[in-house]
């Protein structure tokens, strides 16, 4: 029996943190979701620190996802994650300097693979290239991989299946999980994690955000009852 994929609730819209992220977290902190995060852009650093600290007080596992592509920007994102006491740094293109900082700081690093551009991000490349890249990242000590499967210019569902089956470390399917059809695909693919951000604000799974979060969690758990 495959394990249930963990939902990471992202307090983001179009790859930026929503300005009222702290308020929304307070509305949703009693939901079934255990993993929470947001992006490196959208709110000031002091607010980021305070919100991550609040999430920790509420017993949540915390994630910062960085949508940056230069080494300088990616390293700055890793420094932010470390300063905020995040459990996971997701995103960035892989750099040895970022990996080293995360290992020193005790942050679990899950970089992007493939050719990633733009914001909101778009993924290009082939599954074979991405799998090889992921294997190299894991061999260097990255904890897992952040795969923008549904941002892929090709067949996202097929990429997710092939990649998750071939990569030996934890995989997060991030971005554009916005329908029950895609949740069902993820239930079959069984990545370690998946993120939902914009879809909750677009009411893709119901009306208020707490009810949507619980609905998604129940749907994923139902496949492993």
mmCIF file with all atom_site columns, C-alpha atoms in Angstrom:
data_model
loop_
_atom_site.group_PDB
_atom_site.id
_atom_site.type_symbol
_atom_site.label_atom_id
_atom_site.label_alt_id
_atom_site.label_comp_id
_atom_site.label_asym_id
_atom_site.label_entity_id
_atom_site.label_seq_id
_atom_site.pdbx_PDB_ins_code
_atom_site.Cartn_x
_atom_site.Cartn_y
_atom_site.Cartn_z
_atom_site.occupancy
_atom_site.B_iso_or_equiv
_atom_site.pdbx_formal_charge
_atom_site.auth_seq_id
_atom_site.auth_comp_id
_atom_site.auth_asym_id
_atom_site.auth_atom_id
_atom_site.pdbx_PDB_model_num
ATOM 1   C CA . UNK A 1 1   ? 0.000   0.000  0.000   1.00 0.00 ? 1   UNK A CA 1
ATOM 2   C CA . UNK A 1 2   ? 1.432   3.382  -0.988  1.00 0.00 ? 2   UNK A CA 1
ATOM 3   C CA . UNK A 1 3   ? 1.555   6.093  1.636   1.00 0.00 ? 3   UNK A CA 1
ATOM 4   C CA . UNK A 1 4   ? -0.779  9.074  1.436   1.00 0.00 ? 4   UNK A CA 1
ATOM 5   C CA . UNK A 1 5   ? 0.855   12.093 -0.200  1.00 0.00 ? 5   UNK A CA 1
ATOM 6   C CA . UNK A 1 6   ? 1.136   15.031 2.200   1.00 0.00 ? 6   UNK A CA 1
ATOM 7   C CA . UNK A 1 7   ? -0.582  18.280 1.246   1.00 0.00 ? 7   UNK A CA 1
ATOM 8   C CA . UNK A 1 8   ? 1.590   21.370 1.668   1.00 0.00 ? 8   UNK A CA 1
ATOM 9   C CA . UNK A 1 9   ? -0.730  24.372 1.920   1.00 0.00 ? 9   UNK A CA 1
ATOM 10  C CA . UNK A 1 10  ? 0.910   27.344 0.226   1.00 0.00 ? 10  UNK A CA 1
ATOM 11  C CA . UNK A 1 11  ? -0.387  30.761 1.251   1.00 0.00 ? 11  UNK A CA 1
ATOM 12  C CA . UNK A 1 12  ? 0.372   32.040 -2.232  1.00 0.00 ? 12  UNK A CA 1
ATOM 13  C CA . UNK A 1 13  ? -1.286  33.228 -5.409  1.00 0.00 ? 13  UNK A CA 1
ATOM 14  C CA . UNK A 1 14  ? 0.490   33.211 -8.779  1.00 0.00 ? 14  UNK A CA 1
ATOM 15  C CA . UNK A 1 15  ? 3.756   32.315 -7.045  1.00 0.00 ? 15  UNK A CA 1
ATOM 16  C CA . UNK A 1 16  ? 3.713   35.226 -4.580  1.00 0.00 ? 16  UNK A CA 1
ATOM 17  C CA . UNK A 1 17  ? 2.730   35.158 -0.913  1.00 0.00 ? 17  UNK A CA 1
ATOM 18  C CA . UNK A 1 18  ? -0.687  36.689 -0.321  1.00 0.00 ? 18  UNK A CA 1
ATOM 19  C CA . UNK A 1 19  ? -0.547  39.867 1.805   1.00 0.00 ? 19  UNK A CA 1
ATOM 20  C CA . UNK A 1 20  ? -2.979  38.509 4.426   1.00 0.00 ? 20  UNK A CA 1
ATOM 21  C CA . UNK A 1 21  ? -1.183  35.166 4.802   1.00 0.00 ? 21  UNK A CA 1
ATOM 22  C CA . UNK A 1 22  ? -1.014  35.407 8.607   1.00 0.00 ? 22  UNK A CA 1
ATOM 23  C CA . UNK A 1 23  ? -4.750  36.059 8.873   1.00 0.00 ? 23  UNK A CA 1
ATOM 24  C CA . UNK A 1 24  ? -5.579  33.135 6.591   1.00 0.00 ? 24  UNK A CA 1
ATOM 25  C CA . UNK A 1 25  ? -3.313  30.796 8.552   1.00 0.00 ? 25  UNK A CA 1
ATOM 26  C CA . UNK A 1 26  ? -5.164  31.694 11.762  1.00 0.00 ? 26  UNK A CA 1
ATOM 27  C CA . UNK A 1 27  ? -8.450  30.793 10.054  1.00 0.00 ? 27  UNK A CA 1
ATOM 28  C CA . UNK A 1 28  ? -7.029  27.450 8.902   1.00 0.00 ? 28  UNK A CA 1
ATOM 29  C CA . UNK A 1 29  ? -4.690  26.325 11.680  1.00 0.00 ? 29  UNK A CA 1
ATOM 30  C CA . UNK A 1 30  ? -7.149  23.696 12.989  1.00 0.00 ? 30  UNK A CA 1
ATOM 31  C CA . UNK A 1 31  ? -7.497  21.956 9.626   1.00 0.00 ? 31  UNK A CA 1
ATOM 32  C CA . UNK A 1 32  ? -6.024  18.533 8.862   1.00 0.00 ? 32  UNK A CA 1
ATOM 33  C CA . UNK A 1 33  ? -3.030  19.954 6.967   1.00 0.00 ? 33  UNK A CA 1
ATOM 34  C CA . UNK A 1 34  ? 0.298   19.482 8.757   1.00 0.00 ? 34  UNK A CA 1
ATOM 35  C CA . UNK A 1 35  ? 2.612   21.139 6.216   1.00 0.00 ? 35  UNK A CA 1
ATOM 36  C CA . UNK A 1 36  ? 2.454   24.868 5.511   1.00 0.00 ? 36  UNK A CA 1
ATOM 37  C CA . UNK A 1 37  ? 4.475   27.352 3.526   1.00 0.00 ? 37  UNK A CA 1
ATOM 38  C CA . UNK A 1 38  ? 4.674   30.333 1.232   1.00 0.00 ? 38  UNK A CA 1
ATOM 39  C CA . UNK A 1 39  ? 6.998   32.033 -1.259  1.00 0.00 ? 39  UNK A CA 1
ATOM 40  C CA . UNK A 1 40  ? 9.993   34.307 -0.758  1.00 0.00 ? 40  UNK A CA 1
ATOM 41  C CA . UNK A 1 41  ? 8.153   37.244 -2.340  1.00 0.00 ? 41  UNK A CA 1
ATOM 42  C CA . UNK A 1 42  ? 5.008   39.032 -1.202  1.00 0.00 ? 42  UNK A CA 1
ATOM 43  C CA . UNK A 1 43  ? 5.463   39.964 2.452   1.00 0.00 ? 43  UNK A CA 1
ATOM 44  C CA . UNK A 1 44  ? 8.337   41.622 4.375   1.00 0.00 ? 44  UNK A CA 1
ATOM 45  C CA . UNK A 1 45  ? 11.013  39.484 5.996   1.00 0.00 ? 45  UNK A CA 1
ATOM 46  C CA . UNK A 1 46  ? 9.873   40.324 9.543   1.00 0.00 ? 46  UNK A CA 1
ATOM 47  C CA . UNK A 1 47  ? 6.351   39.117 8.714   1.00 0.00 ? 47  UNK A CA 1
ATOM 48  C CA . UNK A 1 48  ? 7.787   35.944 7.204   1.00 0.00 ? 48  UNK A CA 1
ATOM 49  C CA . UNK A 1 49  ? 9.735   35.225 10.391  1.00 0.00 ? 49  UNK A CA 1
ATOM 50  C CA . UNK A 1 50  ? 6.714   35.886 12.580  1.00 0.00 ? 50  UNK A CA 1
ATOM 51  C CA . UNK A 1 51  ? 4.399   33.714 10.480  1.00 0.00 ? 51  UNK A CA 1
ATOM 52  C CA . UNK A 1 52  ? 6.801   30.787 10.353  1.00 0.00 ? 52  UNK A CA 1
ATOM 53  C CA . UNK A 1 53  ? 7.260   31.081 14.124  1.00 0.00 ? 53  UNK A CA 1
ATOM 54  C CA . UNK A 1 54  ? 3.480   31.041 14.582  1.00 0.00 ? 54  UNK A CA 1
ATOM 55  C CA . UNK A 1 55  ? 3.179   27.957 12.378  1.00 0.00 ? 55  UNK A CA 1
ATOM 56  C CA . UNK A 1 56  ? 5.790   26.199 14.502  1.00 0.00 ? 56  UNK A CA 1
ATOM 57  C CA . UNK A 1 57  ? 3.930   27.093 17.710  1.00 0.00 ? 57  UNK A CA 1
ATOM 58  C CA . UNK A 1 58  ? 0.843   25.472 16.156  1.00 0.00 ? 58  UNK A CA 1
ATOM 59  C CA . UNK A 1 59  ? 2.801   22.271 15.506  1.00 0.00 ? 59  UNK A CA 1
ATOM 60  C CA . UNK A 1 60  ? 3.143   22.697 11.742  1.00 0.00 ? 60  UNK A CA 1
ATOM 61  C CA . UNK A 1 61  ? 6.035   21.679 9.498   1.00 0.00 ? 61  UNK A CA 1
ATOM 62  C CA . UNK A 1 62  ? 7.201   24.733 7.557   1.00 0.00 ? 62  UNK A CA 1
ATOM 63  C CA . UNK A 1 63  ? 8.323   25.250 3.953   1.00 0.00 ? 63  UNK A CA 1
ATOM 64  C CA . UNK A 1 64  ? 9.703   28.209 2.025   1.00 0.00 ? 64  UNK A CA 1
ATOM 65  C CA . UNK A 1 65  ? 9.493   27.870 -1.753  1.00 0.00 ? 65  UNK A CA 1
ATOM 66  C CA . UNK A 1 66  ? 11.866  30.105 -3.702  1.00 0.00 ? 66  UNK A CA 1
ATOM 67  C CA . UNK A 1 67  ? 11.091  30.909 -7.337  1.00 0.00 ? 67  UNK A CA 1
ATOM 68  C CA . UNK A 1 68  ? 14.538  32.223 -8.293  1.00 0.00 ? 68  UNK A CA 1
ATOM 69  C CA . UNK A 1 69  ? 17.065  31.123 -10.861 1.00 0.00 ? 69  UNK A CA 1
ATOM 70  C CA . UNK A 1 70  ? 20.409  32.872 -10.316 1.00 0.00 ? 70  UNK A CA 1
ATOM 71  C CA . UNK A 1 71  ? 22.860  31.569 -7.732  1.00 0.00 ? 71  UNK A CA 1
ATOM 72  C CA . UNK A 1 72  ? 22.793  34.869 -5.834  1.00 0.00 ? 72  UNK A CA 1
ATOM 73  C CA . UNK A 1 73  ? 18.984  34.893 -5.611  1.00 0.00 ? 73  UNK A CA 1
ATOM 74  C CA . UNK A 1 74  ? 18.785  31.213 -4.713  1.00 0.00 ? 74  UNK A CA 1
ATOM 75  C CA . UNK A 1 75  ? 21.401  31.617 -1.988  1.00 0.00 ? 75  UNK A CA 1
ATOM 76  C CA . UNK A 1 76  ? 19.500  34.575 -0.597  1.00 0.00 ? 76  UNK A CA 1
ATOM 77  C CA . UNK A 1 77  ? 16.393  32.412 -0.460  1.00 0.00 ? 77  UNK A CA 1
ATOM 78  C CA . UNK A 1 78  ? 18.277  29.705 1.414   1.00 0.00 ? 78  UNK A CA 1
ATOM 79  C CA . UNK A 1 79  ? 19.539  32.296 3.896   1.00 0.00 ? 79  UNK A CA 1
ATOM 80  C CA . UNK A 1 80  ? 15.959  33.445 4.419   1.00 0.00 ? 80  UNK A CA 1
ATOM 81  C CA . UNK A 1 81  ? 14.787  29.873 5.031   1.00 0.00 ? 81  UNK A CA 1
ATOM 82  C CA . UNK A 1 82  ? 17.560  29.330 7.573   1.00 0.00 ? 82  UNK A CA 1
ATOM 83  C CA . UNK A 1 83  ? 16.872  32.642 9.325   1.00 0.00 ? 83  UNK A CA 1
ATOM 84  C CA . UNK A 1 84  ? 13.176  31.756 9.583   1.00 0.00 ? 84  UNK A CA 1
ATOM 85  C CA . UNK A 1 85  ? 13.898  28.296 10.994  1.00 0.00 ? 85  UNK A CA 1
ATOM 86  C CA . UNK A 1 86  ? 12.116  26.585 8.100   1.00 0.00 ? 86  UNK A CA 1
ATOM 87  C CA . UNK A 1 87  ? 12.061  22.811 7.927   1.00 0.00 ? 87  UNK A CA 1
ATOM 88  C CA . UNK A 1 88  ? 12.203  22.712 4.104   1.00 0.00 ? 88  UNK A CA 1
ATOM 89  C CA . UNK A 1 89  ? 13.622  24.907 1.353   1.00 0.00 ? 89  UNK A CA 1
ATOM 90  C CA . UNK A 1 90  ? 11.760  24.137 -1.853  1.00 0.00 ? 90  UNK A CA 1
ATOM 91  C CA . UNK A 1 91  ? 12.555  25.481 -5.285  1.00 0.00 ? 91  UNK A CA 1
ATOM 92  C CA . UNK A 1 92  ? 15.650  27.323 -6.523  1.00 0.00 ? 92  UNK A CA 1
ATOM 93  C CA . UNK A 1 93  ? 17.760  25.819 -9.227  1.00 0.00 ? 93  UNK A CA 1
ATOM 94  C CA . UNK A 1 94  ? 20.314  23.464 -7.693  1.00 0.00 ? 94  UNK A CA 1
ATOM 95  C CA . UNK A 1 95  ? 23.579  25.089 -6.601  1.00 0.00 ? 95  UNK A CA 1
ATOM 96  C CA . UNK A 1 96  ? 26.264  23.531 -4.430  1.00 0.00 ? 96  UNK A CA 1
ATOM 97  C CA . UNK A 1 97  ? 26.378  26.729 -2.361  1.00 0.00 ? 97  UNK A CA 1
ATOM 98  C CA . UNK A 1 98  ? 22.664  26.504 -1.579  1.00 0.00 ? 98  UNK A CA 1
ATOM 99  C CA . UNK A 1 99  ? 22.949  22.814 -0.738  1.00 0.00 ? 99  UNK A CA 1
ATOM 100 C CA . UNK A 1 100 ? 25.885  23.507 1.588   1.00 0.00 ? 100 UNK A CA 1
ATOM 101 C CA . UNK A 1 101 ? 24.028  26.276 3.409   1.00 0.00 ? 101 UNK A CA 1
ATOM 102 C CA . UNK A 1 102 ? 20.967  24.073 3.869   1.00 0.00 ? 102 UNK A CA 1
ATOM 103 C CA . UNK A 1 103 ? 23.011  21.168 5.194   1.00 0.00 ? 103 UNK A CA 1
ATOM 104 C CA . UNK A 1 104 ? 24.821  23.461 7.629   1.00 0.00 ? 104 UNK A CA 1
ATOM 105 C CA . UNK A 1 105 ? 21.523  24.991 8.789   1.00 0.00 ? 105 UNK A CA 1
ATOM 106 C CA . UNK A 1 106 ? 19.584  21.733 9.072   1.00 0.00 ? 106 UNK A CA 1
ATOM 107 C CA . UNK A 1 107 ? 17.117  22.746 6.343   1.00 0.00 ? 107 UNK A CA 1
ATOM 108 C CA . UNK A 1 108 ? 15.895  19.992 4.024   1.00 0.00 ? 108 UNK A CA 1
ATOM 109 C CA . UNK A 1 109 ? 16.611  21.060 0.449   1.00 0.00 ? 109 UNK A CA 1
ATOM 110 C CA . UNK A 1 110 ? 14.253  20.181 -2.428  1.00 0.00 ? 110 UNK A CA 1
ATOM 111 C CA . UNK A 1 111 ? 15.419  22.003 -5.575  1.00 0.00 ? 111 UNK A CA 1
ATOM 112 C CA . UNK A 1 112 ? 13.668  22.328 -8.902  1.00 0.00 ? 112 UNK A CA 1
ATOM 113 C CA . UNK A 1 113 ? 14.795  20.190 -11.829 1.00 0.00 ? 113 UNK A CA 1
ATOM 114 C CA . UNK A 1 114 ? 14.419  20.797 -15.552 1.00 0.00 ? 114 UNK A CA 1
ATOM 115 C CA . UNK A 1 115 ? 14.510  24.125 -17.319 1.00 0.00 ? 115 UNK A CA 1
ATOM 116 C CA . UNK A 1 116 ? 12.397  26.438 -15.161 1.00 0.00 ? 116 UNK A CA 1
ATOM 117 C CA . UNK A 1 117 ? 11.525  29.965 -16.255 1.00 0.00 ? 117 UNK A CA 1
ATOM 118 C CA . UNK A 1 118 ? 9.161   32.782 -15.375 1.00 0.00 ? 118 UNK A CA 1
ATOM 119 C CA . UNK A 1 119 ? 6.893   33.628 -12.482 1.00 0.00 ? 119 UNK A CA 1
ATOM 120 C CA . UNK A 1 120 ? 4.474   31.859 -12.314 1.00 0.00 ? 120 UNK A CA 1
ATOM 121 C CA . UNK A 1 121 ? 7.039   29.245 -13.234 1.00 0.00 ? 121 UNK A CA 1
ATOM 122 C CA . UNK A 1 122 ? 6.962   27.064 -16.363 1.00 0.00 ? 122 UNK A CA 1
ATOM 123 C CA . UNK A 1 123 ? 8.834   23.761 -16.753 1.00 0.00 ? 123 UNK A CA 1
ATOM 124 C CA . UNK A 1 124 ? 10.613  22.630 -19.928 1.00 0.00 ? 124 UNK A CA 1
ATOM 125 C CA . UNK A 1 125 ? 12.788  19.611 -20.699 1.00 0.00 ? 125 UNK A CA 1
ATOM 126 C CA . UNK A 1 126 ? 12.459  15.844 -20.955 1.00 0.00 ? 126 UNK A CA 1
ATOM 127 C CA . UNK A 1 127 ? 11.645  13.337 -18.229 1.00 0.00 ? 127 UNK A CA 1
ATOM 128 C CA . UNK A 1 128 ? 14.947  11.570 -18.842 1.00 0.00 ? 128 UNK A CA 1
ATOM 129 C CA . UNK A 1 129 ? 16.939  14.784 -18.359 1.00 0.00 ? 129 UNK A CA 1
ATOM 130 C CA . UNK A 1 130 ? 15.029  15.663 -15.202 1.00 0.00 ? 130 UNK A CA 1
ATOM 131 C CA . UNK A 1 131 ? 15.484  12.197 -13.714 1.00 0.00 ? 131 UNK A CA 1
ATOM 132 C CA . UNK A 1 132 ? 19.237  12.326 -14.311 1.00 0.00 ? 132 UNK A CA 1
ATOM 133 C CA . UNK A 1 133 ? 19.408  15.803 -12.823 1.00 0.00 ? 133 UNK A CA 1
ATOM 134 C CA . UNK A 1 134 ? 17.422  14.684 -9.772  1.00 0.00 ? 134 UNK A CA 1
ATOM 135 C CA . UNK A 1 135 ? 19.709  11.724 -9.226  1.00 0.00 ? 135 UNK A CA 1
ATOM 136 C CA . UNK A 1 136 ? 22.737  14.036 -9.279  1.00 0.00 ? 136 UNK A CA 1
ATOM 137 C CA . UNK A 1 137 ? 21.122  16.413 -6.766  1.00 0.00 ? 137 UNK A CA 1
ATOM 138 C CA . UNK A 1 138 ? 20.260  13.572 -4.406  1.00 0.00 ? 138 UNK A CA 1
ATOM 139 C CA . UNK A 1 139 ? 23.756  12.108 -4.708  1.00 0.00 ? 139 UNK A CA 1
ATOM 140 C CA . UNK A 1 140 ? 25.136  15.467 -3.584  1.00 0.00 ? 140 UNK A CA 1
ATOM 141 C CA . UNK A 1 141 ? 22.961  15.449 -0.474  1.00 0.00 ? 141 UNK A CA 1
ATOM 142 C CA . UNK A 1 142 ? 19.726  17.210 -1.420  1.00 0.00 ? 142 UNK A CA 1
ATOM 143 C CA . UNK A 1 143 ? 16.820  15.811 0.593   1.00 0.00 ? 143 UNK A CA 1
ATOM 144 C CA . UNK A 1 144 ? 14.357  15.561 -2.296  1.00 0.00 ? 144 UNK A CA 1
ATOM 145 C CA . UNK A 1 145 ? 13.098  17.211 -5.472  1.00 0.00 ? 145 UNK A CA 1
ATOM 146 C CA . UNK A 1 146 ? 10.505  19.900 -6.225  1.00 0.00 ? 146 UNK A CA 1
ATOM 147 C CA . UNK A 1 147 ? 8.892   18.945 -9.563  1.00 0.00 ? 147 UNK A CA 1
ATOM 148 C CA . UNK A 1 148 ? 6.679   21.478 -11.345 1.00 0.00 ? 148 UNK A CA 1
ATOM 149 C CA . UNK A 1 149 ? 4.778   18.664 -13.011 1.00 0.00 ? 149 UNK A CA 1
ATOM 150 C CA . UNK A 1 150 ? 1.573   20.491 -13.878 1.00 0.00 ? 150 UNK A CA 1
ATOM 151 C CA . UNK A 1 151 ? 3.535   23.529 -15.060 1.00 0.00 ? 151 UNK A CA 1
ATOM 152 C CA . UNK A 1 152 ? 5.212   21.290 -17.661 1.00 0.00 ? 152 UNK A CA 1
ATOM 153 C CA . UNK A 1 153 ? 4.924   22.219 -21.341 1.00 0.00 ? 153 UNK A CA 1
ATOM 154 C CA . UNK A 1 154 ? 4.401   18.527 -22.154 1.00 0.00 ? 154 UNK A CA 1
ATOM 155 C CA . UNK A 1 155 ? 2.226   15.827 -20.568 1.00 0.00 ? 155 UNK A CA 1
ATOM 156 C CA . UNK A 1 156 ? 2.375   16.681 -16.873 1.00 0.00 ? 156 UNK A CA 1
ATOM 157 C CA . UNK A 1 157 ? 0.629   13.571 -15.598 1.00 0.00 ? 157 UNK A CA 1
ATOM 158 C CA . UNK A 1 158 ? 2.960   11.292 -17.554 1.00 0.00 ? 158 UNK A CA 1
ATOM 159 C CA . UNK A 1 159 ? 5.992   13.224 -16.312 1.00 0.00 ? 159 UNK A CA 1
ATOM 160 C CA . UNK A 1 160 ? 4.820   12.946 -12.722 1.00 0.00 ? 160 UNK A CA 1
ATOM 161 C CA . UNK A 1 161 ? 4.381   9.177  -13.003 1.00 0.00 ? 161 UNK A CA 1
ATOM 162 C CA . UNK A 1 162 ? 7.717   8.522  -14.693 1.00 0.00 ? 162 UNK A CA 1
ATOM 163 C CA . UNK A 1 163 ? 9.662   10.873 -12.453 1.00 0.00 ? 163 UNK A CA 1
ATOM 164 C CA . UNK A 1 164 ? 8.193   9.682  -9.153  1.00 0.00 ? 164 UNK A CA 1
ATOM 165 C CA . UNK A 1 165 ? 8.765   6.046  -10.101 1.00 0.00 ? 165 UNK A CA 1
ATOM 166 C CA . UNK A 1 166 ? 12.410  6.610  -11.080 1.00 0.00 ? 166 UNK A CA 1
ATOM 167 C CA . UNK A 1 167 ? 13.683  9.063  -8.455  1.00 0.00 ? 167 UNK A CA 1
ATOM 168 C CA . UNK A 1 168 ? 14.873  7.441  -5.207  1.00 0.00 ? 168 UNK A CA 1
ATOM 169 C CA . UNK A 1 169 ? 14.224  10.416 -2.916  1.00 0.00 ? 169 UNK A CA 1
ATOM 170 C CA . UNK A 1 170 ? 11.088  12.315 -1.796  1.00 0.00 ? 170 UNK A CA 1
ATOM 171 C CA . UNK A 1 171 ? 9.308   14.161 -4.601  1.00 0.00 ? 171 UNK A CA 1
ATOM 172 C CA . UNK A 1 172 ? 6.954   17.132 -4.256  1.00 0.00 ? 172 UNK A CA 1
ATOM 173 C CA . UNK A 1 173 ? 4.591   17.834 -7.154  1.00 0.00 ? 173 UNK A CA 1
ATOM 174 C CA . UNK A 1 174 ? 4.277   21.606 -6.977  1.00 0.00 ? 174 UNK A CA 1
ATOM 175 C CA . UNK A 1 175 ? 2.060   24.039 -8.838  1.00 0.00 ? 175 UNK A CA 1
ATOM 176 C CA . UNK A 1 176 ? -1.317  23.994 -10.578 1.00 0.00 ? 176 UNK A CA 1
ATOM 177 C CA . UNK A 1 177 ? -2.892  21.131 -8.630  1.00 0.00 ? 177 UNK A CA 1
ATOM 178 C CA . UNK A 1 178 ? -6.321  22.624 -9.216  1.00 0.00 ? 178 UNK A CA 1
ATOM 179 C CA . UNK A 1 179 ? -8.888  19.862 -9.707  1.00 0.00 ? 179 UNK A CA 1
ATOM 180 C CA . UNK A 1 180 ? -10.080 16.580 -8.270  1.00 0.00 ? 180 UNK A CA 1
ATOM 181 C CA . UNK A 1 181 ? -8.970  14.941 -11.523 1.00 0.00 ? 181 UNK A CA 1
ATOM 182 C CA . UNK A 1 182 ? -5.407  15.988 -10.767 1.00 0.00 ? 182 UNK A CA 1
ATOM 183 C CA . UNK A 1 183 ? -5.769  14.880 -7.153  1.00 0.00 ? 183 UNK A CA 1
ATOM 184 C CA . UNK A 1 184 ? -6.817  11.465 -8.412  1.00 0.00 ? 184 UNK A CA 1
ATOM 185 C CA . UNK A 1 185 ? -3.738  11.346 -10.637 1.00 0.00 ? 185 UNK A CA 1
ATOM 186 C CA . UNK A 1 186 ? -1.595  12.200 -7.618  1.00 0.00 ? 186 UNK A CA 1
ATOM 187 C CA . UNK A 1 187 ? -3.334  9.551  -5.563  1.00 0.00 ? 187 UNK A CA 1
ATOM 188 C CA . UNK A 1 188 ? -2.202  7.009  -8.158  1.00 0.00 ? 188 UNK A CA 1
ATOM 189 C CA . UNK A 1 189 ? 1.287   8.495  -8.542  1.00 0.00 ? 189 UNK A CA 1
ATOM 190 C CA . UNK A 1 190 ? 1.859   8.856  -4.775  1.00 0.00 ? 190 UNK A CA 1
ATOM 191 C CA . UNK A 1 191 ? 4.570   11.522 -4.503  1.00 0.00 ? 191 UNK A CA 1
ATOM 192 C CA . UNK A 1 192 ? 5.729   12.270 -0.970  1.00 0.00 ? 192 UNK A CA 1
ATOM 193 C CA . UNK A 1 193 ? 4.212   15.779 -1.119  1.00 0.00 ? 193 UNK A CA 1
ATOM 194 C CA . UNK A 1 194 ? 2.147   18.076 -3.295  1.00 0.00 ? 194 UNK A CA 1
ATOM 195 C CA . UNK A 1 195 ? 1.391   21.773 -2.973  1.00 0.00 ? 195 UNK A CA 1
ATOM 196 C CA . UNK A 1 196 ? -1.811  23.737 -3.411  1.00 0.00 ? 196 UNK A CA 1
ATOM 197 C CA . UNK A 1 197 ? -1.872  27.527 -3.242  1.00 0.00 ? 197 UNK A CA 1
ATOM 198 C CA . UNK A 1 198 ? -3.695  29.525 -5.922  1.00 0.00 ? 198 UNK A CA 1
ATOM 199 C CA . UNK A 1 199 ? -6.378  26.849 -6.373  1.00 0.00 ? 199 UNK A CA 1
ATOM 200 C CA . UNK A 1 200 ? -7.629  27.385 -2.817  1.00 0.00 ? 200 UNK A CA 1
ATOM 201 C CA . UNK A 1 201 ? -7.997  31.122 -3.467  1.00 0.00 ? 201 UNK A CA 1
ATOM 202 C CA . UNK A 1 202 ? -9.784  30.355 -6.731  1.00 0.00 ? 202 UNK A CA 1
ATOM 203 C CA . UNK A 1 203 ? -12.186 28.044 -4.818  1.00 0.00 ? 203 UNK A CA 1
ATOM 204 C CA . UNK A 1 204 ? -11.285 25.038 -6.960  1.00 0.00 ? 204 UNK A CA 1
ATOM 205 C CA . UNK A 1 205 ? -12.267 22.642 -4.151  1.00 0.00 ? 205 UNK A CA 1
ATOM 206 C CA . UNK A 1 206 ? -15.175 24.492 -2.530  1.00 0.00 ? 206 UNK A CA 1
ATOM 207 C CA . UNK A 1 207 ? -15.923 27.802 -0.892  1.00 0.00 ? 207 UNK A CA 1
ATOM 208 C CA . UNK A 1 208 ? -14.002 28.754 2.240   1.00 0.00 ? 208 UNK A CA 1
ATOM 209 C CA . UNK A 1 209 ? -10.347 27.838 2.474   1.00 0.00 ? 209 UNK A CA 1
ATOM 210 C CA . UNK A 1 210 ? -10.475 25.722 5.665   1.00 0.00 ? 210 UNK A CA 1
ATOM 211 C CA . UNK A 1 211 ? -13.219 23.521 4.206   1.00 0.00 ? 211 UNK A CA 1
ATOM 212 C CA . UNK A 1 212 ? -11.266 23.115 0.954   1.00 0.00 ? 212 UNK A CA 1
ATOM 213 C CA . UNK A 1 213 ? -8.128  22.059 2.824   1.00 0.00 ? 213 UNK A CA 1
ATOM 214 C CA . UNK A 1 214 ? -9.994  19.414 4.765   1.00 0.00 ? 214 UNK A CA 1
ATOM 215 C CA . UNK A 1 215 ? -11.794 18.227 1.633   1.00 0.00 ? 215 UNK A CA 1
ATOM 216 C CA . UNK A 1 216 ? -8.470  17.721 -0.165  1.00 0.00 ? 216 UNK A CA 1
ATOM 217 C CA . UNK A 1 217 ? -6.982  15.885 2.820   1.00 0.00 ? 217 UNK A CA 1
ATOM 218 C CA . UNK A 1 218 ? -9.992  13.583 3.104   1.00 0.00 ? 218 UNK A CA 1
ATOM 219 C CA . UNK A 1 219 ? -9.934  12.863 -0.636  1.00 0.00 ? 219 UNK A CA 1
ATOM 220 C CA . UNK A 1 220 ? -6.270  11.863 -0.544  1.00 0.00 ? 220 UNK A CA 1
ATOM 221 C CA . UNK A 1 221 ? -6.679  9.763  2.596   1.00 0.00 ? 221 UNK A CA 1
ATOM 222 C CA . UNK A 1 222 ? -9.697  7.953  1.117   1.00 0.00 ? 222 UNK A CA 1
ATOM 223 C CA . UNK A 1 223 ? -7.480  6.316  -1.455  1.00 0.00 ? 223 UNK A CA 1
ATOM 224 C CA . UNK A 1 224 ? -5.488  4.609  1.298   1.00 0.00 ? 224 UNK A CA 1
ATOM 225 C CA . UNK A 1 225 ? -8.222  3.565  3.702   1.00 0.00 ? 225 UNK A CA 1
#
